Amino acid sequence: MELTSAHAMQGLMLVATIAGGYAVVKNQLARVIQDLKKVNDELESINKRLDIAESSTAVFQHQITILGHILSPAALEKSHREIADLMARVKVAESRIDRNAAMHNGKHPHIKE
């Protein structure tokens, strides 16, 4: 089998095709790497925003739970009973103060020595 100039030409064309394909793949690969970097940065940004939203939701959920306990019927009943007891004690204390004030009448008796 003889190598002719046609064979050499075909070999050069094959090498040129492979080199051109390599250049295209290298260029496309660089572009894909840049696109992946952009997507990765965007995904990181989305994850940060999602973390902030989740933490805010957790805080709101905790606040709602606390308010639910404070405003539960049992807690409200206990609170109202305590307020009623305090009001009754204040009325008793006011009546005792009024009685003491009436006995004293704002005047001091004369004391003989």
PDB file of N, CA and C in Angstrom:
ATOM      1  N   MET A   1       0.846  -1.158   0.000  1.00  0.00           N
ATOM      2  CA  MET A   1       0.000   0.000   0.000  1.00  0.00           C
ATOM      3  C   MET A   1       0.896   1.227   0.000  1.00  0.00           C
ATOM      4  N   GLU A   2       0.629   2.056  -0.913  1.00  0.00           N
ATOM      5  CA  GLU A   2       1.443   3.254  -1.079  1.00  0.00           C
ATOM      6  C   GLU A   2       0.733   4.449  -0.498  1.00  0.00           C
ATOM      7  N   LEU A   3       1.518   5.322   0.143  1.00  0.00           N
ATOM      8  CA  LEU A   3       0.951   6.578   0.650  1.00  0.00           C
ATOM      9  C   LEU A   3       1.163   7.622  -0.415  1.00  0.00           C
ATOM     10  N   THR A   4       0.083   8.156  -0.847  1.00  0.00           N
ATOM     11  CA  THR A   4       0.150   9.166  -1.897  1.00  0.00           C
ATOM     12  C   THR A   4      -0.177  10.513  -1.311  1.00  0.00           C
ATOM     13  N   SER A   5      -0.102  11.499  -2.163  1.00  0.00           N
ATOM     14  CA  SER A   5      -0.425  12.848  -1.702  1.00  0.00           C
ATOM     15  C   SER A   5      -1.897  12.960  -1.329  1.00  0.00           C
ATOM     16  N   ALA A   6      -2.747  12.160  -1.931  1.00  0.00           N
ATOM     17  CA  ALA A   6      -4.169  12.164  -1.592  1.00  0.00           C
ATOM     18  C   ALA A   6      -4.361  11.651  -0.166  1.00  0.00           C
ATOM     19  N   HIS A   7      -3.593  10.619   0.201  1.00  0.00           N
ATOM     20  CA  HIS A   7      -3.666  10.119   1.561  1.00  0.00           C
ATOM     21  C   HIS A   7      -3.182  11.169   2.561  1.00  0.00           C
ATOM     22  N   ALA A   8      -2.106  11.828   2.208  1.00  0.00           N
ATOM     23  CA  ALA A   8      -1.564  12.883   3.074  1.00  0.00           C
ATOM     24  C   ALA A   8      -2.578  14.007   3.232  1.00  0.00           C
ATOM     25  N   MET A   9      -3.233  14.343   2.127  1.00  0.00           N
ATOM     26  CA  MET A   9      -4.235  15.408   2.165  1.00  0.00           C
ATOM     27  C   MET A   9      -5.398  14.986   3.049  1.00  0.00           C
ATOM     28  N   GLN A  10      -5.853  13.733   2.930  1.00  0.00           N
ATOM     29  CA  GLN A  10      -6.942  13.248   3.767  1.00  0.00           C
ATOM     30  C   GLN A  10      -6.532  13.247   5.239  1.00  0.00           C
ATOM     31  N   GLY A  11      -5.302  12.886   5.531  1.00  0.00           N
ATOM     32  CA  GLY A  11      -4.787  12.887   6.915  1.00  0.00           C
ATOM     33  C   GLY A  11      -4.779  14.292   7.483  1.00  0.00           C
ATOM     34  N   LEU A  12      -4.316  15.251   6.663  1.00  0.00           N
ATOM     35  CA  LEU A  12      -4.301  16.647   7.125  1.00  0.00           C
ATOM     36  C   LEU A  12      -5.713  17.169   7.351  1.00  0.00           C
ATOM     37  N   MET A  13      -6.621  16.768   6.453  1.00  0.00           N
ATOM     38  CA  MET A  13      -8.013  17.205   6.619  1.00  0.00           C
ATOM     39  C   MET A  13      -8.612  16.584   7.889  1.00  0.00           C
ATOM     40  N   LEU A  14      -8.254  15.332   8.166  1.00  0.00           N
ATOM     41  CA  LEU A  14      -8.737  14.679   9.383  1.00  0.00           C
ATOM     42  C   LEU A  14      -8.190  15.384  10.624  1.00  0.00           C
ATOM     43  N   VAL A  15      -6.906  15.712  10.617  1.00  0.00           N
ATOM     44  CA  VAL A  15      -6.301  16.429  11.747  1.00  0.00           C
ATOM     45  C   VAL A  15      -6.932  17.810  11.888  1.00  0.00           C
ATOM     46  N   ALA A  16      -7.186  18.499  10.763  1.00  0.00           N
ATOM     47  CA  ALA A  16      -7.810  19.827  10.814  1.00  0.00           C
ATOM     48  C   ALA A  16      -9.226  19.726  11.360  1.00  0.00           C
ATOM     49  N   THR A  17      -9.968  18.681  10.974  1.00  0.00           N
ATOM     50  CA  THR A  17     -11.329  18.492  11.473  1.00  0.00           C
ATOM     51  C   THR A  17     -11.312  18.231  12.975  1.00  0.00           C
ATOM     52  N   ILE A  18     -10.391  17.381  13.403  1.00  0.00           N
ATOM     53  CA  ILE A  18     -10.278  17.085  14.839  1.00  0.00           C
ATOM     54  C   ILE A  18      -9.878  18.336  15.606  1.00  0.00           C
ATOM     55  N   ALA A  19      -8.935  19.105  15.084  1.00  0.00           N
ATOM     56  CA  ALA A  19      -8.502  20.343  15.751  1.00  0.00           C
ATOM     57  C   ALA A  19      -9.653  21.345  15.813  1.00  0.00           C
ATOM     58  N   GLY A  20     -10.423  21.461  14.730  1.00  0.00           N
ATOM     59  CA  GLY A  20     -11.573  22.371  14.721  1.00  0.00           C
ATOM     60  C   GLY A  20     -12.631  21.926  15.717  1.00  0.00           C
ATOM     61  N   GLY A  21     -12.895  20.623  15.765  1.00  0.00           N
ATOM     62  CA  GLY A  21     -13.854  20.086  16.735  1.00  0.00           C
ATOM     63  C   GLY A  21     -13.393  20.336  18.157  1.00  0.00           C
ATOM     64  N   TYR A  22     -12.075  20.161  18.392  1.00  0.00           N
ATOM     65  CA  TYR A  22     -11.530  20.424  19.716  1.00  0.00           C
ATOM     66  C   TYR A  22     -11.721  21.885  20.087  1.00  0.00           C
ATOM     67  N   ALA A  23     -11.465  22.804  19.151  1.00  0.00           N
ATOM     68  CA  ALA A  23     -11.626  24.239  19.436  1.00  0.00           C
ATOM     69  C   ALA A  23     -13.084  24.570  19.741  1.00  0.00           C
ATOM     70  N   VAL A  24     -14.012  23.982  18.983  1.00  0.00           N
ATOM     71  CA  VAL A  24     -15.437  24.220  19.218  1.00  0.00           C
ATOM     72  C   VAL A  24     -15.836  23.683  20.587  1.00  0.00           C
ATOM     73  N   VAL A  25     -15.396  22.459  20.897  1.00  0.00           N
ATOM     74  CA  VAL A  25     -15.733  21.855  22.197  1.00  0.00           C
ATOM     75  C   VAL A  25     -15.135  22.670  23.331  1.00  0.00           C
ATOM     76  N   LYS A  26     -13.885  23.118  23.156  1.00  0.00           N
ATOM     77  CA  LYS A  26     -13.232  23.922  24.202  1.00  0.00           C
ATOM     78  C   LYS A  26     -14.001  25.218  24.429  1.00  0.00           C
ATOM     79  N   ASN A  27     -14.423  25.880  23.342  1.00  0.00           N
ATOM     80  CA  ASN A  27     -15.169  27.132  23.441  1.00  0.00           C
ATOM     81  C   ASN A  27     -16.531  26.884  24.110  1.00  0.00           C
ATOM     82  N   GLN A  28     -17.220  25.835  23.676  1.00  0.00           N
ATOM     83  CA  GLN A  28     -18.526  25.520  24.253  1.00  0.00           C
ATOM     84  C   GLN A  28     -18.386  25.137  25.732  1.00  0.00           C
ATOM     85  N   LEU A  29     -17.335  24.411  26.049  1.00  0.00           N
ATOM     86  CA  LEU A  29     -17.105  24.005  27.435  1.00  0.00           C
ATOM     87  C   LEU A  29     -16.854  25.226  28.322  1.00  0.00           C
ATOM     88  N   ALA A  30     -16.108  26.185  27.845  1.00  0.00           N
ATOM     89  CA  ALA A  30     -15.870  27.416  28.609  1.00  0.00           C
ATOM     90  C   ALA A  30     -17.184  28.158  28.842  1.00  0.00           C
ATOM     91  N   ARG A  31     -18.031  28.204  27.820  1.00  0.00           N
ATOM     92  CA  ARG A  31     -19.318  28.876  27.959  1.00  0.00           C
ATOM     93  C   ARG A  31     -20.218  28.129  28.942  1.00  0.00           C
ATOM     94  N   VAL A  32     -20.210  26.809  28.872  1.00  0.00           N
ATOM     95  CA  VAL A  32     -21.022  26.002  29.786  1.00  0.00           C
ATOM     96  C   VAL A  32     -20.536  26.183  31.224  1.00  0.00           C
ATOM     97  N   ILE A  33     -19.235  26.246  31.419  1.00  0.00           N
ATOM     98  CA  ILE A  33     -18.686  26.468  32.761  1.00  0.00           C
ATOM     99  C   ILE A  33     -19.135  27.825  33.296  1.00  0.00           C
ATOM    100  N   GLN A  34     -19.116  28.857  32.453  1.00  0.00           N
ATOM    101  CA  GLN A  34     -19.594  30.181  32.882  1.00  0.00           C
ATOM    102  C   GLN A  34     -21.079  30.138  33.222  1.00  0.00           C
ATOM    103  N   ASP A  35     -21.859  29.451  32.386  1.00  0.00           N
ATOM    104  CA  ASP A  35     -23.293  29.325  32.659  1.00  0.00           C
ATOM    105  C   ASP A  35     -23.546  28.580  33.966  1.00  0.00           C
ATOM    106  N   LEU A  36     -22.774  27.525  34.217  1.00  0.00           N
ATOM    107  CA  LEU A  36     -22.916  26.781  35.470  1.00  0.00           C
ATOM    108  C   LEU A  36     -22.561  27.639  36.676  1.00  0.00           C
ATOM    109  N   LYS A  37     -21.542  28.480  36.519  1.00  0.00           N
ATOM    110  CA  LYS A  37     -21.162  29.379  37.611  1.00  0.00           C
ATOM    111  C   LYS A  37     -22.293  30.364  37.896  1.00  0.00           C
ATOM    112  N   LYS A  38     -22.906  30.912  36.835  1.00  0.00           N
ATOM    113  CA  LYS A  38     -24.032  31.830  37.021  1.00  0.00           C
ATOM    114  C   LYS A  38     -25.204  31.127  37.700  1.00  0.00           C
ATOM    115  N   VAL A  39     -25.495  29.915  37.249  1.00  0.00           N
ATOM    116  CA  VAL A  39     -26.600  29.151  37.839  1.00  0.00           C
ATOM    117  C   VAL A  39     -26.304  28.838  39.301  1.00  0.00           C
ATOM    118  N   ASN A  40     -25.061  28.483  39.598  1.00  0.00           N
ATOM    119  CA  ASN A  40     -24.668  28.185  40.973  1.00  0.00           C
ATOM    120  C   ASN A  40     -24.805  29.420  41.863  1.00  0.00           C
ATOM    121  N   ASP A  41     -24.372  30.586  41.369  1.00  0.00           N
ATOM    122  CA  ASP A  41     -24.510  31.827  42.136  1.00  0.00           C
ATOM    123  C   ASP A  41     -25.981  32.168  42.367  1.00  0.00           C
ATOM    124  N   GLU A  42     -26.795  31.973  41.345  1.00  0.00           N
ATOM    125  CA  GLU A  42     -28.227  32.248  41.472  1.00  0.00           C
ATOM    126  C   GLU A  42     -28.880  31.289  42.464  1.00  0.00           C
ATOM    127  N   LEU A  43     -28.482  30.037  42.416  1.00  0.00           N
ATOM    128  CA  LEU A  43     -29.006  29.042  43.356  1.00  0.00           C
ATOM    129  C   LEU A  43     -28.597  29.381  44.786  1.00  0.00           C
ATOM    130  N   GLU A  44     -27.387  29.845  44.968  1.00  0.00           N
ATOM    131  CA  GLU A  44     -26.926  30.260  46.296  1.00  0.00           C
ATOM    132  C   GLU A  44     -27.749  31.440  46.807  1.00  0.00           C
ATOM    133  N   SER A  45     -28.024  32.396  45.925  1.00  0.00           N
ATOM    134  CA  SER A  45     -28.848  33.541  46.297  1.00  0.00           C
ATOM    135  C   SER A  45     -30.261  33.103  46.677  1.00  0.00           C
ATOM    136  N   ILE A  46     -30.818  32.183  45.914  1.00  0.00           N
ATOM    137  CA  ILE A  46     -32.159  31.672  46.210  1.00  0.00           C
ATOM    138  C   ILE A  46     -32.160  30.943  47.555  1.00  0.00           C
ATOM    139  N   ASN A  47     -31.126  30.160  47.817  1.00  0.00           N
ATOM    140  CA  ASN A  47     -31.036  29.452  49.095  1.00  0.00           C
ATOM    141  C   ASN A  47     -30.952  30.411  50.273  1.00  0.00           C
ATOM    142  N   LYS A  48     -30.195  31.500  50.113  1.00  0.00           N
ATOM    143  CA  LYS A  48     -30.098  32.492  51.188  1.00  0.00           C
ATOM    144  C   LYS A  48     -31.455  33.131  51.451  1.00  0.00           C
ATOM    145  N   ARG A  49     -32.156  33.499  50.382  1.00  0.00           N
ATOM    146  CA  ARG A  49     -33.484  34.106  50.555  1.00  0.00           C
ATOM    147  C   ARG A  49     -34.462  33.110  51.178  1.00  0.00           C
ATOM    148  N   LEU A  50     -34.354  31.849  50.794  1.00  0.00           N
ATOM    149  CA  LEU A  50     -35.219  30.821  51.357  1.00  0.00           C
ATOM    150  C   LEU A  50     -34.929  30.621  52.842  1.00  0.00           C
ATOM    151  N   ASP A  51     -33.663  30.655  53.222  1.00  0.00           N
ATOM    152  CA  ASP A  51     -33.308  30.542  54.641  1.00  0.00           C
ATOM    153  C   ASP A  51     -33.890  31.693  55.447  1.00  0.00           C
ATOM    154  N   ILE A  52     -33.801  32.902  54.900  1.00  0.00           N
ATOM    155  CA  ILE A  52     -34.356  34.070  55.590  1.00  0.00           C
ATOM    156  C   ILE A  52     -35.868  33.928  55.729  1.00  0.00           C
ATOM    157  N   ALA A  53     -36.515  33.496  54.658  1.00  0.00           N
ATOM    158  CA  ALA A  53     -37.974  33.323  54.704  1.00  0.00           C
ATOM    159  C   ALA A  53     -38.362  32.233  55.698  1.00  0.00           C
ATOM    160  N   GLU A  54     -37.610  31.140  55.731  1.00  0.00           N
ATOM    161  CA  GLU A  54     -37.918  30.063  56.668  1.00  0.00           C
ATOM    162  C   GLU A  54     -37.722  30.503  58.108  1.00  0.00           C
ATOM    163  N   SER A  55     -36.660  31.266  58.373  1.00  0.00           N
ATOM    164  CA  SER A  55     -36.444  31.723  59.749  1.00  0.00           C
ATOM    165  C   SER A  55     -37.533  32.712  60.158  1.00  0.00           C
ATOM    166  N   SER A  56     -37.961  33.575  59.245  1.00  0.00           N
ATOM    167  CA  SER A  56     -39.052  34.499  59.557  1.00  0.00           C
ATOM    168  C   SER A  56     -40.344  33.729  59.823  1.00  0.00           C
ATOM    169  N   THR A  57     -40.589  32.711  59.039  1.00  0.00           N
ATOM    170  CA  THR A  57     -41.784  31.888  59.240  1.00  0.00           C
ATOM    171  C   THR A  57     -41.726  31.188  60.592  1.00  0.00           C
ATOM    172  N   ALA A  58     -40.555  30.707  60.965  1.00  0.00           N
ATOM    173  CA  ALA A  58     -40.410  30.041  62.266  1.00  0.00           C
ATOM    174  C   ALA A  58     -40.677  31.012  63.409  1.00  0.00           C
ATOM    175  N   VAL A  59     -40.196  32.245  63.277  1.00  0.00           N
ATOM    176  CA  VAL A  59     -40.444  33.255  64.312  1.00  0.00           C
ATOM    177  C   VAL A  59     -41.931  33.551  64.411  1.00  0.00           C
ATOM    178  N   PHE A  60     -42.588  33.732  63.266  1.00  0.00           N
ATOM    179  CA  PHE A  60     -44.033  33.998  63.276  1.00  0.00           C
ATOM    180  C   PHE A  60     -44.801  32.826  63.884  1.00  0.00           C
ATOM    181  N   GLN A  61     -44.391  31.617  63.542  1.00  0.00           N
ATOM    182  CA  GLN A  61     -45.065  30.434  64.078  1.00  0.00           C
ATOM    183  C   GLN A  61     -44.906  30.386  65.594  1.00  0.00           C
ATOM    184  N   HIS A  62     -43.726  30.702  66.087  1.00  0.00           N
ATOM    185  CA  HIS A  62     -43.487  30.715  67.535  1.00  0.00           C
ATOM    186  C   HIS A  62     -44.348  31.791  68.201  1.00  0.00           C
ATOM    187  N   GLN A  63     -44.422  32.964  67.601  1.00  0.00           N
ATOM    188  CA  GLN A  63     -45.245  34.037  68.163  1.00  0.00           C
ATOM    189  C   GLN A  63     -46.719  33.646  68.176  1.00  0.00           C
ATOM    190  N   ILE A  64     -47.182  33.008  67.120  1.00  0.00           N
ATOM    191  CA  ILE A  64     -48.580  32.571  67.052  1.00  0.00           C
ATOM    192  C   ILE A  64     -48.855  31.534  68.142  1.00  0.00           C
ATOM    193  N   THR A  65     -47.913  30.635  68.359  1.00  0.00           N
ATOM    194  CA  THR A  65     -48.077  29.625  69.409  1.00  0.00           C
ATOM    195  C   THR A  65     -48.179  30.281  70.781  1.00  0.00           C
ATOM    196  N   ILE A  66     -47.320  31.253  71.034  1.00  0.00           N
ATOM    197  CA  ILE A  66     -47.355  31.952  72.326  1.00  0.00           C
ATOM    198  C   ILE A  66     -48.675  32.690  72.493  1.00  0.00           C
ATOM    199  N   LEU A  67     -49.101  33.407  71.465  1.00  0.00           N
ATOM    200  CA  LEU A  67     -50.381  34.113  71.549  1.00  0.00           C
ATOM    201  C   LEU A  67     -51.538  33.136  71.719  1.00  0.00           C
ATOM    202  N   GLY A  68     -51.444  31.989  71.094  1.00  0.00           N
ATOM    203  CA  GLY A  68     -52.473  30.968  71.251  1.00  0.00           C
ATOM    204  C   GLY A  68     -52.572  30.488  72.684  1.00  0.00           C
ATOM    205  N   HIS A  69     -51.412  30.343  73.352  1.00  0.00           N
ATOM    206  CA  HIS A  69     -51.429  29.933  74.755  1.00  0.00           C
ATOM    207  C   HIS A  69     -51.981  31.046  75.642  1.00  0.00           C
ATOM    208  N   ILE A  70     -51.581  32.272  75.355  1.00  0.00           N
ATOM    209  CA  ILE A  70     -52.052  33.400  76.165  1.00  0.00           C
ATOM    210  C   ILE A  70     -53.560  33.576  76.016  1.00  0.00           C
ATOM    211  N   LEU A  71     -54.063  33.432  74.813  1.00  0.00           N
ATOM    212  CA  LEU A  71     -55.484  33.684  74.552  1.00  0.00           C
ATOM    213  C   LEU A  71     -56.343  32.418  74.604  1.00  0.00           C
ATOM    214  N   SER A  72     -55.779  31.336  75.133  1.00  0.00           N
ATOM    215  CA  SER A  72     -56.575  30.112  75.232  1.00  0.00           C
ATOM    216  C   SER A  72     -57.690  30.315  76.254  1.00  0.00           C
ATOM    217  N   PRO A  73     -58.790  29.622  76.107  1.00  0.00           N
ATOM    218  CA  PRO A  73     -59.911  29.782  77.046  1.00  0.00           C
ATOM    219  C   PRO A  73     -59.510  29.534  78.504  1.00  0.00           C
ATOM    220  N   ALA A  74     -58.663  28.538  78.733  1.00  0.00           N
ATOM    221  CA  ALA A  74     -58.241  28.249  80.113  1.00  0.00           C
ATOM    222  C   ALA A  74     -57.433  29.404  80.690  1.00  0.00           C
ATOM    223  N   ALA A  75     -56.521  29.950  79.904  1.00  0.00           N
ATOM    224  CA  ALA A  75     -55.701  31.058  80.387  1.00  0.00           C
ATOM    225  C   ALA A  75     -56.547  32.308  80.598  1.00  0.00           C
ATOM    226  N   LEU A  76     -57.481  32.557  79.689  1.00  0.00           N
ATOM    227  CA  LEU A  76     -58.355  33.725  79.850  1.00  0.00           C
ATOM    228  C   LEU A  76     -59.240  33.572  81.080  1.00  0.00           C
ATOM    229  N   GLU A  77     -59.749  32.366  81.310  1.00  0.00           N
ATOM    230  CA  GLU A  77     -60.596  32.140  82.486  1.00  0.00           C
ATOM    231  C   GLU A  77     -59.793  32.394  83.764  1.00  0.00           C
ATOM    232  N   LYS A  78     -58.575  31.862  83.828  1.00  0.00           N
ATOM    233  CA  LYS A  78     -57.719  32.067  84.998  1.00  0.00           C
ATOM    234  C   LYS A  78     -57.433  33.545  85.198  1.00  0.00           C
ATOM    235  N   SER A  79     -57.116  34.242  84.115  1.00  0.00           N
ATOM    236  CA  SER A  79     -56.815  35.672  84.192  1.00  0.00           C
ATOM    237  C   SER A  79     -58.023  36.453  84.691  1.00  0.00           C
ATOM    238  N   HIS A  80     -59.209  36.136  84.178  1.00  0.00           N
ATOM    239  CA  HIS A  80     -60.412  36.857  84.600  1.00  0.00           C
ATOM    240  C   HIS A  80     -60.752  36.563  86.063  1.00  0.00           C
ATOM    241  N   ARG A  81     -60.530  35.329  86.494  1.00  0.00           N
ATOM    242  CA  ARG A  81     -60.761  35.001  87.905  1.00  0.00           C
ATOM    243  C   ARG A  81     -59.813  35.788  88.802  1.00  0.00           C
ATOM    244  N   GLU A  82     -58.538  35.887  88.405  1.00  0.00           N
ATOM    245  CA  GLU A  82     -57.573  36.651  89.193  1.00  0.00           C
ATOM    246  C   GLU A  82     -57.954  38.125  89.242  1.00  0.00           C
ATOM    247  N   ILE A  83     -58.395  38.666  88.119  1.00  0.00           N
ATOM    248  CA  ILE A  83     -58.812  40.077  88.078  1.00  0.00           C
ATOM    249  C   ILE A  83     -60.033  40.290  88.974  1.00  0.00           C
ATOM    250  N   ALA A  84     -60.995  39.363  88.928  1.00  0.00           N
ATOM    251  CA  ALA A  84     -62.183  39.483  89.777  1.00  0.00           C
ATOM    252  C   ALA A  84     -61.793  39.418  91.245  1.00  0.00           C
ATOM    253  N   ASP A  85     -60.870  38.519  91.603  1.00  0.00           N
ATOM    254  CA  ASP A  85     -60.405  38.419  92.987  1.00  0.00           C
ATOM    255  C   ASP A  85     -59.730  39.709  93.425  1.00  0.00           C
ATOM    256  N   LEU A  86     -58.890  40.279  92.565  1.00  0.00           N
ATOM    257  CA  LEU A  86     -58.217  41.535  92.902  1.00  0.00           C
ATOM    258  C   LEU A  86     -59.216  42.673  93.071  1.00  0.00           C
ATOM    259  N   MET A  87     -60.226  42.724  92.221  1.00  0.00           N
ATOM    260  CA  MET A  87     -61.239  43.777  92.342  1.00  0.00           C
ATOM    261  C   MET A  87     -62.002  43.638  93.655  1.00  0.00           C
ATOM    262  N   ALA A  88     -62.311  42.402  94.059  1.00  0.00           N
ATOM    263  CA  ALA A  88     -63.010  42.192  95.337  1.00  0.00           C
ATOM    264  C   ALA A  88     -62.134  42.626  96.498  1.00  0.00           C
ATOM    265  N   ARG A  89     -60.849  42.315  96.427  1.00  0.00           N
ATOM    266  CA  ARG A  89     -59.935  42.730  97.500  1.00  0.00           C
ATOM    267  C   ARG A  89     -59.815  44.251  97.569  1.00  0.00           C
ATOM    268  N   VAL A  90     -59.800  44.901  96.415  1.00  0.00           N
ATOM    269  CA  VAL A  90     -59.720  46.365  96.390  1.00  0.00           C
ATOM    270  C   VAL A  90     -60.971  46.961  97.025  1.00  0.00           C
ATOM    271  N   LYS A  91     -62.148  46.389  96.756  1.00  0.00           N
ATOM    272  CA  LYS A  91     -63.392  46.899  97.346  1.00  0.00           C
ATOM    273  C   LYS A  91     -63.364  46.755  98.861  1.00  0.00           C
ATOM    274  N   VAL A  92     -62.882  45.622  99.355  1.00  0.00           N
ATOM    275  CA  VAL A  92     -62.782  45.421 100.799  1.00  0.00           C
ATOM    276  C   VAL A  92     -61.805  46.419 101.399  1.00  0.00           C
ATOM    277  N   ALA A  93     -60.663  46.606 100.746  1.00  0.00           N
ATOM    278  CA  ALA A  93     -59.665  47.548 101.257  1.00  0.00           C
ATOM    279  C   ALA A  93     -60.227  48.966 101.254  1.00  0.00           C
ATOM    280  N   GLU A  94     -60.960  49.347 100.212  1.00  0.00           N
ATOM    281  CA  GLU A  94     -61.553  50.692 100.165  1.00  0.00           C
ATOM    282  C   GLU A  94     -62.570  50.884 101.289  1.00  0.00           C
ATOM    283  N   SER A  95     -63.381  49.849 101.548  1.00  0.00           N
ATOM    284  CA  SER A  95     -64.371  49.993 102.630  1.00  0.00           C
ATOM    285  C   SER A  95     -63.682  50.118 103.980  1.00  0.00           C
ATOM    286  N   ARG A  96     -62.598  49.405 104.211  1.00  0.00           N
ATOM    287  CA  ARG A  96     -61.856  49.519 105.474  1.00  0.00           C
ATOM    288  C   ARG A  96     -61.218  50.908 105.589  1.00  0.00           C
ATOM    289  N   ILE A  97     -60.693  51.403 104.484  1.00  0.00           N
ATOM    290  CA  ILE A  97     -60.091  52.745 104.507  1.00  0.00           C
ATOM    291  C   ILE A  97     -61.161  53.782 104.811  1.00  0.00           C
ATOM    292  N   ASP A  98     -62.328  53.650 104.173  1.00  0.00           N
ATOM    293  CA  ASP A  98     -63.423  54.599 104.441  1.00  0.00           C
ATOM    294  C   ASP A  98     -63.858  54.526 105.906  1.00  0.00           C
ATOM    295  N   ARG A  99     -63.943  53.324 106.489  1.00  0.00           N
ATOM    296  CA  ARG A  99     -64.334  53.170 107.887  1.00  0.00           C
ATOM    297  C   ARG A  99     -63.308  53.811 108.812  1.00  0.00           C
ATOM    298  N   ASN A 100     -62.011  53.600 108.525  1.00  0.00           N
ATOM    299  CA  ASN A 100     -60.962  54.210 109.344  1.00  0.00           C
ATOM    300  C   ASN A 100     -60.988  55.732 109.224  1.00  0.00           C
ATOM    301  N   ALA A 101     -61.254  56.224 108.042  1.00  0.00           N
ATOM    302  CA  ALA A 101     -61.324  57.673 107.847  1.00  0.00           C
ATOM    303  C   ALA A 101     -62.522  58.245 108.583  1.00  0.00           C
ATOM    304  N   ALA A 102     -63.633  57.529 108.619  1.00  0.00           N
ATOM    305  CA  ALA A 102     -64.832  58.012 109.316  1.00  0.00           C
ATOM    306  C   ALA A 102     -64.608  58.025 110.825  1.00  0.00           C
ATOM    307  N   MET A 103     -63.887  57.027 111.339  1.00  0.00           N
ATOM    308  CA  MET A 103     -63.605  56.999 112.779  1.00  0.00           C
ATOM    309  C   MET A 103     -62.701  58.156 113.166  1.00  0.00           C
ATOM    310  N   HIS A 104     -61.751  58.424 112.339  1.00  0.00           N
ATOM    311  CA  HIS A 104     -60.796  59.482 112.659  1.00  0.00           C
ATOM    312  C   HIS A 104     -61.418  60.839 112.386  1.00  0.00           C
ATOM    313  N   ASN A 105     -62.155  60.958 111.358  1.00  0.00           N
ATOM    314  CA  ASN A 105     -62.869  62.175 110.987  1.00  0.00           C
ATOM    315  C   ASN A 105     -61.933  63.352 110.734  1.00  0.00           C
ATOM    316  N   GLY A 106     -60.713  63.073 110.520  1.00  0.00           N
ATOM    317  CA  GLY A 106     -59.777  64.154 110.175  1.00  0.00           C
ATOM    318  C   GLY A 106     -59.383  65.027 111.340  1.00  0.00           C
ATOM    319  N   LYS A 107     -59.883  64.764 112.572  1.00  0.00           N
ATOM    320  CA  LYS A 107     -59.530  65.569 113.742  1.00  0.00           C
ATOM    321  C   LYS A 107     -58.821  64.700 114.752  1.00  0.00           C
ATOM    322  N   HIS A 108     -57.901  65.311 115.416  1.00  0.00           N
ATOM    323  CA  HIS A 108     -57.199  64.596 116.483  1.00  0.00           C
ATOM    324  C   HIS A 108     -57.853  64.978 117.802  1.00  0.00           C
ATOM    325  N   PRO A 109     -58.147  63.993 118.612  1.00  0.00           N
ATOM    326  CA  PRO A 109     -58.726  64.340 119.928  1.00  0.00           C
ATOM    327  C   PRO A 109     -57.675  65.022 120.812  1.00  0.00           C
ATOM    328  N   HIS A 110     -58.150  65.861 121.687  1.00  0.00           N
ATOM    329  CA  HIS A 110     -57.243  66.556 122.595  1.00  0.00           C
ATOM    330  C   HIS A 110     -56.783  65.596 123.659  1.00  0.00           C
ATOM    331  N   ILE A 111     -55.525  65.531 123.863  1.00  0.00           N
ATOM    332  CA  ILE A 111     -54.958  64.620 124.852  1.00  0.00           C
ATOM    333  C   ILE A 111     -54.563  65.437 126.072  1.00  0.00           C
ATOM    334  N   LYS A 112     -55.060  65.028 127.245  1.00  0.00           N
ATOM    335  CA  LYS A 112     -54.715  65.692 128.486  1.00  0.00           C
ATOM    336  C   LYS A 112     -53.475  65.051 129.044  1.00  0.00           C
ATOM    337  N   GLU A 113     -52.623  65.893 129.554  1.00  0.00           N
ATOM    338  CA  GLU A 113     -51.407  65.366 130.140  1.00  0.00           C
ATOM    339  C   GLU A 113     -51.430  65.455 131.618  1.00  0.00           C
TER     340      GLU A 113
END
